Coordinates of C-alpha atoms in Angstrom, one line a residue:
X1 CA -29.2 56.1 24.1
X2 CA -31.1 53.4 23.2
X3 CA -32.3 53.4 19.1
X4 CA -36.0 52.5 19.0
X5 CA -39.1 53.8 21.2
X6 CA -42.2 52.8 21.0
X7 CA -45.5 55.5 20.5
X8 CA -48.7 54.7 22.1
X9 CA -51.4 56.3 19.6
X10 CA -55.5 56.1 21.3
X11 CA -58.6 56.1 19.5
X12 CA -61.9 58.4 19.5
X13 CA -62.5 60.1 22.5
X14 CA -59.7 58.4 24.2
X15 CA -56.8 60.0 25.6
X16 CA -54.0 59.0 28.1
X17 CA -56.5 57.0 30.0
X18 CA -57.0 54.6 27.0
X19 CA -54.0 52.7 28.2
X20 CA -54.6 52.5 31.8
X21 CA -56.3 49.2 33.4
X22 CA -59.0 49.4 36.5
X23 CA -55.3 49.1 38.5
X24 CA -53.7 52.3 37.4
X25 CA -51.2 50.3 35.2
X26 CA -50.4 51.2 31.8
X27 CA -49.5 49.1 29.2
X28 CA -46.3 50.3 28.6
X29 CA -45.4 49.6 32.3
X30 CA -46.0 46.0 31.3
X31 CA -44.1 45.6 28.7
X32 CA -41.2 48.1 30.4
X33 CA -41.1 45.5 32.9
X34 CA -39.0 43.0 31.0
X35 CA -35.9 44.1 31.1
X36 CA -34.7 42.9 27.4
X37 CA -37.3 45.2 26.2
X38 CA -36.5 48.0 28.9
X39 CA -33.1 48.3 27.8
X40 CA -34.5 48.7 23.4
X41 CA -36.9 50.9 23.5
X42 CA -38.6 54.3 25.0
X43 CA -42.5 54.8 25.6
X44 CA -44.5 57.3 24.9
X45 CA -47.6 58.1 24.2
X46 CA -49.1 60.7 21.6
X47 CA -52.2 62.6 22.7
X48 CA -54.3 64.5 20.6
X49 CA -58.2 66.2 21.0
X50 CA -61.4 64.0 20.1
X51 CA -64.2 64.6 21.8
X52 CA -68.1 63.7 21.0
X53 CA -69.0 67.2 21.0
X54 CA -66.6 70.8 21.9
X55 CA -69.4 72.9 22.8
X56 CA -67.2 74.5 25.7
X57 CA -63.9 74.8 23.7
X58 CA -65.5 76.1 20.7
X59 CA -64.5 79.8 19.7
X60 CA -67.9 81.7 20.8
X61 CA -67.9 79.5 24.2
X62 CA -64.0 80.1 25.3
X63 CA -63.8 83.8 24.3
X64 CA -67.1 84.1 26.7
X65 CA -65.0 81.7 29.5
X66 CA -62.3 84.0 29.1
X67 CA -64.1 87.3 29.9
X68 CA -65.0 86.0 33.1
X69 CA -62.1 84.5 34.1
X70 CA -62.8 80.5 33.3
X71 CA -61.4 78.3 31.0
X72 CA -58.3 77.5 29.4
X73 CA -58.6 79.8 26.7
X74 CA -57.6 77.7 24.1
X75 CA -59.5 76.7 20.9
X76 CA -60.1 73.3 20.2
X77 CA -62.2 71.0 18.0
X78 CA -62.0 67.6 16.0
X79 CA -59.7 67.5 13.2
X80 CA -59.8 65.3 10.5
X81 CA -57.5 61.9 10.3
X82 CA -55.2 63.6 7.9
X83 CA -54.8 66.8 10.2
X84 CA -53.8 64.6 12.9
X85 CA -51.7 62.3 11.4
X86 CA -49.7 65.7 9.9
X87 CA -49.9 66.7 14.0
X88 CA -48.3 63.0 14.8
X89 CA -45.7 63.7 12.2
X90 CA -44.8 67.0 14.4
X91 CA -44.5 65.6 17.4
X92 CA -42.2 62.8 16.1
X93 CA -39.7 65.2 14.0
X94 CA -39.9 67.2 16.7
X95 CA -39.5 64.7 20.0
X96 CA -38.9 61.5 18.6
X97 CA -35.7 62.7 16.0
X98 CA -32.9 60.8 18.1
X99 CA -34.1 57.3 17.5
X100 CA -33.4 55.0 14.6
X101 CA -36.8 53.9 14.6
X102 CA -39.9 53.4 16.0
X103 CA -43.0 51.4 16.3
X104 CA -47.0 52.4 16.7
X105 CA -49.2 50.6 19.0
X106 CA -52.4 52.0 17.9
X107 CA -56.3 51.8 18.7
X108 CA -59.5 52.4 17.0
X109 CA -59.0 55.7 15.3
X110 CA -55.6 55.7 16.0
X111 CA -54.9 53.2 13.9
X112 CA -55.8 55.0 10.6
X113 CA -53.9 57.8 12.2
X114 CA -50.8 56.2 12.4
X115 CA -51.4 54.6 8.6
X116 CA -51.6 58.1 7.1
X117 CA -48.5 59.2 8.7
X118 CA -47.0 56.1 7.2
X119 CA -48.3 56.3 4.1
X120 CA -46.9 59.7 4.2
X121 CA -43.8 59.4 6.0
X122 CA -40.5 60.1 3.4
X123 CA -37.7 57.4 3.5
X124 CA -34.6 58.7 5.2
X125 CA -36.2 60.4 8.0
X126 CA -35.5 59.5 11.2
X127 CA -37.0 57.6 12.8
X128 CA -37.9 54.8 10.3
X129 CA -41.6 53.3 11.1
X130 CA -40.8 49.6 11.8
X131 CA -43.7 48.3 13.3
X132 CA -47.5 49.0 13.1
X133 CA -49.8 46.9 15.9
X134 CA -53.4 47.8 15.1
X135 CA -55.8 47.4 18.0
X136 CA -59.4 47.2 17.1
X137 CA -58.7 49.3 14.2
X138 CA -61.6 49.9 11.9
X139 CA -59.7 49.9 8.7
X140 CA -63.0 49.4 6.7
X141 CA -65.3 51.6 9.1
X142 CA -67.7 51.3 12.1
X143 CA -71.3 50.8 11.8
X144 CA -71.2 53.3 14.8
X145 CA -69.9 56.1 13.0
X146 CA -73.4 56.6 11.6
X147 CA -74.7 57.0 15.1
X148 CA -72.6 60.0 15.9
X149 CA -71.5 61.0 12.0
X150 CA -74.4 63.8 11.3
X151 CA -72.4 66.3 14.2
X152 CA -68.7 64.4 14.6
X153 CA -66.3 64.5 12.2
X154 CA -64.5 62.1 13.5
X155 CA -67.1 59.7 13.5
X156 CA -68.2 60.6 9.8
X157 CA -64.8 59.2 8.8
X158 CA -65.2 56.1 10.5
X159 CA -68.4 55.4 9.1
X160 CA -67.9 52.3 6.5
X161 CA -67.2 53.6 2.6
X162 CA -66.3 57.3 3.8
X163 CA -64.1 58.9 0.9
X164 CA -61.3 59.3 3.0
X165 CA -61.0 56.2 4.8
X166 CA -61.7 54.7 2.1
X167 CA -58.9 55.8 0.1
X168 CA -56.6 55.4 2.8
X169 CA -57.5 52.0 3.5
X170 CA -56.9 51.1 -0.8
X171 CA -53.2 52.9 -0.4
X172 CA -52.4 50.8 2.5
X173 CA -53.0 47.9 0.4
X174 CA -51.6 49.3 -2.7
X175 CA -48.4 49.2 -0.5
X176 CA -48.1 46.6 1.3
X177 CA -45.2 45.0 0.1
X178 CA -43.7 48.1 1.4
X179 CA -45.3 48.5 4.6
X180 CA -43.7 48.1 8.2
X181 CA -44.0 44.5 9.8
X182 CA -47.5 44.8 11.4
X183 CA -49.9 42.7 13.4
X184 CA -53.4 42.6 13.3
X185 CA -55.7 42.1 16.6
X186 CA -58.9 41.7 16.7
X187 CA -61.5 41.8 19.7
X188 CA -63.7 38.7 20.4
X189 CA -66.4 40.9 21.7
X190 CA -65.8 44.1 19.9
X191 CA -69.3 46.2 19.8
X192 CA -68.1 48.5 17.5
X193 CA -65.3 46.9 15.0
X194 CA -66.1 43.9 13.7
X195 CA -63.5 41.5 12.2
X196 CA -63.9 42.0 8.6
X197 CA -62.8 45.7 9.0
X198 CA -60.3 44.6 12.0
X199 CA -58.5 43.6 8.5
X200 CA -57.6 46.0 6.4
X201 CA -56.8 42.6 3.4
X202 CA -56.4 39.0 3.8
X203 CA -53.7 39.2 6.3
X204 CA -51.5 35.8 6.6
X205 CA -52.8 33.5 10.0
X206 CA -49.3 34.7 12.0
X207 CA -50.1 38.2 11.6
X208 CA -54.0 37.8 12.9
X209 CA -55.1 37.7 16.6
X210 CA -58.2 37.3 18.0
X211 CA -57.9 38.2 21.5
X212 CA -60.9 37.8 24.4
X213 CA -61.7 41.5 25.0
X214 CA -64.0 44.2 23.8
X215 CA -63.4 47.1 22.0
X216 CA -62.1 49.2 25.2
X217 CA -60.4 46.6 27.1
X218 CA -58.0 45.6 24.7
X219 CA -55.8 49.0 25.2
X220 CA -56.4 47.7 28.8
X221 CA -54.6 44.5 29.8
X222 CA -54.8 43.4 33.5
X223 CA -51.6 41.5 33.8
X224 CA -48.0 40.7 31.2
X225 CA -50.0 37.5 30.7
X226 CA -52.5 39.0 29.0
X227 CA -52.5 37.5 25.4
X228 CA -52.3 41.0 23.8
X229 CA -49.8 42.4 26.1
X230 CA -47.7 38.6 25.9
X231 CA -47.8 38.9 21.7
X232 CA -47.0 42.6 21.6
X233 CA -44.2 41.5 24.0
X234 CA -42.9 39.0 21.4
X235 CA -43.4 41.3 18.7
X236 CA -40.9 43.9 19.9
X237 CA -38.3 41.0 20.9
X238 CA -38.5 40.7 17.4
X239 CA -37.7 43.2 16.0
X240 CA -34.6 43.1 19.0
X241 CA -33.2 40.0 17.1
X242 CA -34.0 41.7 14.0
X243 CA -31.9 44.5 14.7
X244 CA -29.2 42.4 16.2
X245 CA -28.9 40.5 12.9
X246 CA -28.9 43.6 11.0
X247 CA -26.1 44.7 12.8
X248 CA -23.9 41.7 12.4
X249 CA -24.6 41.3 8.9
X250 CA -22.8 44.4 8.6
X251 CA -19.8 43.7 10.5
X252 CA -16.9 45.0 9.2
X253 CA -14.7 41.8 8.3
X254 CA -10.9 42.3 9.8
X255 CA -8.0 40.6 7.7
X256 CA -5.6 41.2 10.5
X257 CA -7.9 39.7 13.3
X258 CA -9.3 36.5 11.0
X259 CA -6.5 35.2 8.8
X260 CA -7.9 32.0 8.9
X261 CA -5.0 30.8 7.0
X262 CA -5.0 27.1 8.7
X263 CA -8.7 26.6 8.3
X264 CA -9.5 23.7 5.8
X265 CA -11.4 25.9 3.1
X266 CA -8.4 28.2 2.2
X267 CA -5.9 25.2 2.3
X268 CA -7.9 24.1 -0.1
X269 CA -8.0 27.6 -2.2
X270 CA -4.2 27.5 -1.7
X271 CA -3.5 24.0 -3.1
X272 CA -5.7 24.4 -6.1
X273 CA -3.9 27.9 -7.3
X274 CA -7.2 29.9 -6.4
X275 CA -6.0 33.4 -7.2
X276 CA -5.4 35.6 -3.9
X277 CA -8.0 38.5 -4.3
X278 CA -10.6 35.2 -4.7
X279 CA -9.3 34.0 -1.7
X280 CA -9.6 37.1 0.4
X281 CA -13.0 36.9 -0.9
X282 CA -14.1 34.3 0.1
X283 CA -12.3 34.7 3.7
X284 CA -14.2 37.3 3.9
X285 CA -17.3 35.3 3.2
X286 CA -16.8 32.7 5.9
X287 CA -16.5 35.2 8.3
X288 CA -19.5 36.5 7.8
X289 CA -21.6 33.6 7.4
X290 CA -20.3 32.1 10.5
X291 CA -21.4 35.0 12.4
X292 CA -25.1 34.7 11.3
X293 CA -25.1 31.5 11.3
X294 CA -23.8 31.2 15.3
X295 CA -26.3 34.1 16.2
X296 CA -29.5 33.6 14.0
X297 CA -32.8 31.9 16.0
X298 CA -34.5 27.8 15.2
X299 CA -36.3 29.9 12.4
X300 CA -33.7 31.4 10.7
X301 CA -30.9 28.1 11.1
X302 CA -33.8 26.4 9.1
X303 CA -34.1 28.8 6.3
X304 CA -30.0 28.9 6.5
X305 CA -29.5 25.5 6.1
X306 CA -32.1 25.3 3.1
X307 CA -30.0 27.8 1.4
X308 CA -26.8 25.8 2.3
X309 CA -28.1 23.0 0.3
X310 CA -29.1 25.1 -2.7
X311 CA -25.7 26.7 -2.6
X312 CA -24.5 23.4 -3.0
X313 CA -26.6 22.3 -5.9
X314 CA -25.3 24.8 -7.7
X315 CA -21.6 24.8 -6.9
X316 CA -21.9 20.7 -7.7
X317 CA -23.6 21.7 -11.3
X318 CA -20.7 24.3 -12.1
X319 CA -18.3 21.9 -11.0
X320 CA -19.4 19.5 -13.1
X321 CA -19.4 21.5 -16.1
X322 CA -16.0 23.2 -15.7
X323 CA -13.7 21.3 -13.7
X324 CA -12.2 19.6 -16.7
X325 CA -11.8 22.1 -18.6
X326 CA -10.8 25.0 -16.8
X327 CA -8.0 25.7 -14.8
X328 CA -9.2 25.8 -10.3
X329 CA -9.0 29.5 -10.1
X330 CA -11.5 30.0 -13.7
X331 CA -13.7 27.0 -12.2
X332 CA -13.9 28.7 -8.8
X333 CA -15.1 32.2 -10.7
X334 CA -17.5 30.0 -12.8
X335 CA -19.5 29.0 -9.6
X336 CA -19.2 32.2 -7.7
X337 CA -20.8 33.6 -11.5
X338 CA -23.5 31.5 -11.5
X339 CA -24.6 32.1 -7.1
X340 CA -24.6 35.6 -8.0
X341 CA -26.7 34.8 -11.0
X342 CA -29.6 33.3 -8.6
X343 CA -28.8 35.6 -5.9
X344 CA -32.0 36.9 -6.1
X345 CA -33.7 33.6 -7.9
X346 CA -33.0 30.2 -6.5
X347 CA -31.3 31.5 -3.7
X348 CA -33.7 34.3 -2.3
X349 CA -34.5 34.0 1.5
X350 CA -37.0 36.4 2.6
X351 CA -34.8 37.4 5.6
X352 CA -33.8 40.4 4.9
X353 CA -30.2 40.7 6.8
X354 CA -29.1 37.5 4.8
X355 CA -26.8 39.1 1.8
X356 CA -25.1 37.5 -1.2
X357 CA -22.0 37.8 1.0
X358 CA -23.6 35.4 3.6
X359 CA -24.9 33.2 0.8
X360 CA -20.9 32.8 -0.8
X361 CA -19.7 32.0 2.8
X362 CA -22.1 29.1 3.0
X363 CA -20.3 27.2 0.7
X364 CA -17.1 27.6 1.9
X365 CA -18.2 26.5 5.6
X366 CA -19.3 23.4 3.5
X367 CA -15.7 23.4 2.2
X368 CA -14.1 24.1 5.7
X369 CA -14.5 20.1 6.2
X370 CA -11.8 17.6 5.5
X371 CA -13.8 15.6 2.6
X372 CA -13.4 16.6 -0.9
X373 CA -17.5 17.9 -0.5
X374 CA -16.8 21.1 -2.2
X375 CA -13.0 21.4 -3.3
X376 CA -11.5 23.7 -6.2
X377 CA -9.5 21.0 -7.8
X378 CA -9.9 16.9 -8.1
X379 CA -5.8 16.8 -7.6
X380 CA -6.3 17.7 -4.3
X381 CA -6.3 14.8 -1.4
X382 CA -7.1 14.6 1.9
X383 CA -3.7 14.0 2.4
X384 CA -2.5 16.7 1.0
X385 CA -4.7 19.1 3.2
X386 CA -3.8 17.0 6.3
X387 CA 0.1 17.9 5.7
X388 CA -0.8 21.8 5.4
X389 CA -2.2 22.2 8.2

């Protein structure tokens, strides 16, 4: 079974026509069409009631139906965002339980739907929100909303400054350190959001698109080339790689399957009387750092490599200070001391998946070279690692 799925959420008055172009085609069938995204993720779409006005499913109007054989005989009006979004978080626990994760493509309405439920959403329950796309979201209201605000409710909460939205629009920036990645897309010819409250803050520029549609059309896109249909596209191969690197970050390192016993850097450990527990360590390091490091994208080799040579600095300025004094296996502790000390200082990454394991095996693939580069001991030749090995 396949770990994430993906939740369509529409906007006022909308429904499952929102994501349907003049064609028939939805946009999940765009995006299902690629087959590395086919074989992540589920679709689906949540549905819930917004109309203008429920004159004929109102109470008095139904029970009347009813008597003479009509309607569905089913009450229904508008609810509120925070009604809904507790109606989302229903039909997630309740349909959506299986999956790891999941991500909300949202429009209009939908949008500050989706942000109450994450908002409100407790860590640990399955599935984790990982993604928020807003589309045409008015996370600072809709001049429009005053149109239709004196009889909708809906439309009373999109209006700009309404309590509610308001609030939920100043705890979505409150925590946004801890919010889901999310993108931001704006419509060139939006009648009813404009772009100052397509924002919900200053977002940064790769997280902002302005796309050539209007409000309606941009839930509608007419081919995969569509720019919001091609960035949502990239957006959930992502969050693919993402989960890929998660995963290998937390491969289990084998002893028995990786002795690595003639590779350069433990030669080197060996030579120099690095104690065998530190060894293992740092076997264990390697291994784990070469699997990132073989797997991770042009990005991420970039920001590996700039850690490399900060892992470096520091091992060179331990070195220094301890080599002649200290004995190869207290010199070796000395510098794994002082990474752990800027683990989360000097050597912070902003990838997440990157660990302090990954960071300790970046130094010894530096030392898995036959130069005395990094080395444990200055008594140790090239020679002397040649005739180990």
């Amino acid at each position: 079974m396949k770990k994430s799925c993906v939740v369509f959420v529409h906007g006022f008055t909308g429904g499952e026509g929102t994501w349907k172009n003049n064609n028939g085609v939805s946009f999940s069938d765009f995006l299902s069409a690629d087959y590395e995204i086919d074989q992540a993720y589920d679709f689906y779409e949540f549905d819930y009631y917004t109309k203008i006005a429920s004159l004929f499913d109102s109470a008095t109007v139904v029970r009347l139906l009813g008597l003479v054989g009509f309607g569905s005989g089913k009450v229904k009006k508008n609810q509120p965002i925070r009604r809904i979004s507790e109606l989302l978080s229903t039909y997630v626990r309740t349909n959506l339980n299986s999956y790891d994760s999941v991500i909300f493509i949202a429009h209009s309405l939908g949008g500050l739907i989706v942000k109450d439920y994450i908002l409100n959403h407790e860590k640990g329950d399955t599935p984790e929100p990982i993604g928020y796309l807003s589309l045409a979201v008015p996370h600072k209201g809709s001049i429009a909303g005053y149109l239709l605000g004196p009889f909708n409710l809906n439309a009373k909460e999109l209006q700009p400054l309404n309590a509610y939205s308001d609030a939920l629009n100043n705890a979505w920036i409150d925590t946004k350190e801890s919010l889901p990645k999310a993108q931001y897309y704006i419509a060139l010819h939006d009648e009813c959001v404009d772009e100052v409250s397509a924002l919900p803050f200053t977002v940064k520029k790769s997280d902002k698109f302005v796309v050539d549609h209007d409000h309606i059309s941009i839930c509608k896109p007419s081919d995969p080339n569509d720019f919001v249909c091609a960035q949502v596209a990239k957006f959930l191969k992502s969050r693919i790689y993402d989960f890929t690197m998660s995963e290998l970050a937390t491969t289990v390192f084998k002893p028995e399957s990786n002795s690595y016993e003639k590779e350069i850097f433990v030669i080197k450990m060996i030579l120099s009387d690095v104690g065998e527990k530190g060894i293992d360590d740092a076997k264990g390091s390697f291994f784990h750092a070469e699997i990132i490091t073989k797997a991770a994208d042009k990005k991420d080799r970039i920001t590996l490599q700039d850690l490399q040579t900060k892992v470096l600095s520091l091992y060179q300025q331990s070195y220094n200070a301890h080599s002649s004094k200290l004995e190869a296996n207290e010199v070796f502790a000395k510098v794994h001391d002082l990474l752990l000390e800027q683990d989360s200082k000097v050597l912070v990454s902003g990838v997440n998946y990157i660990n302090f394991m990954h960071k300790k095996g970046l130094l010894h693939q530096l030392a898995n070279k036959l130069t005395n580069q990094v080395t444990w001991s200055d008594k140790i030749g090239v020679q002397d690692i040649l005739a180990k090995m």
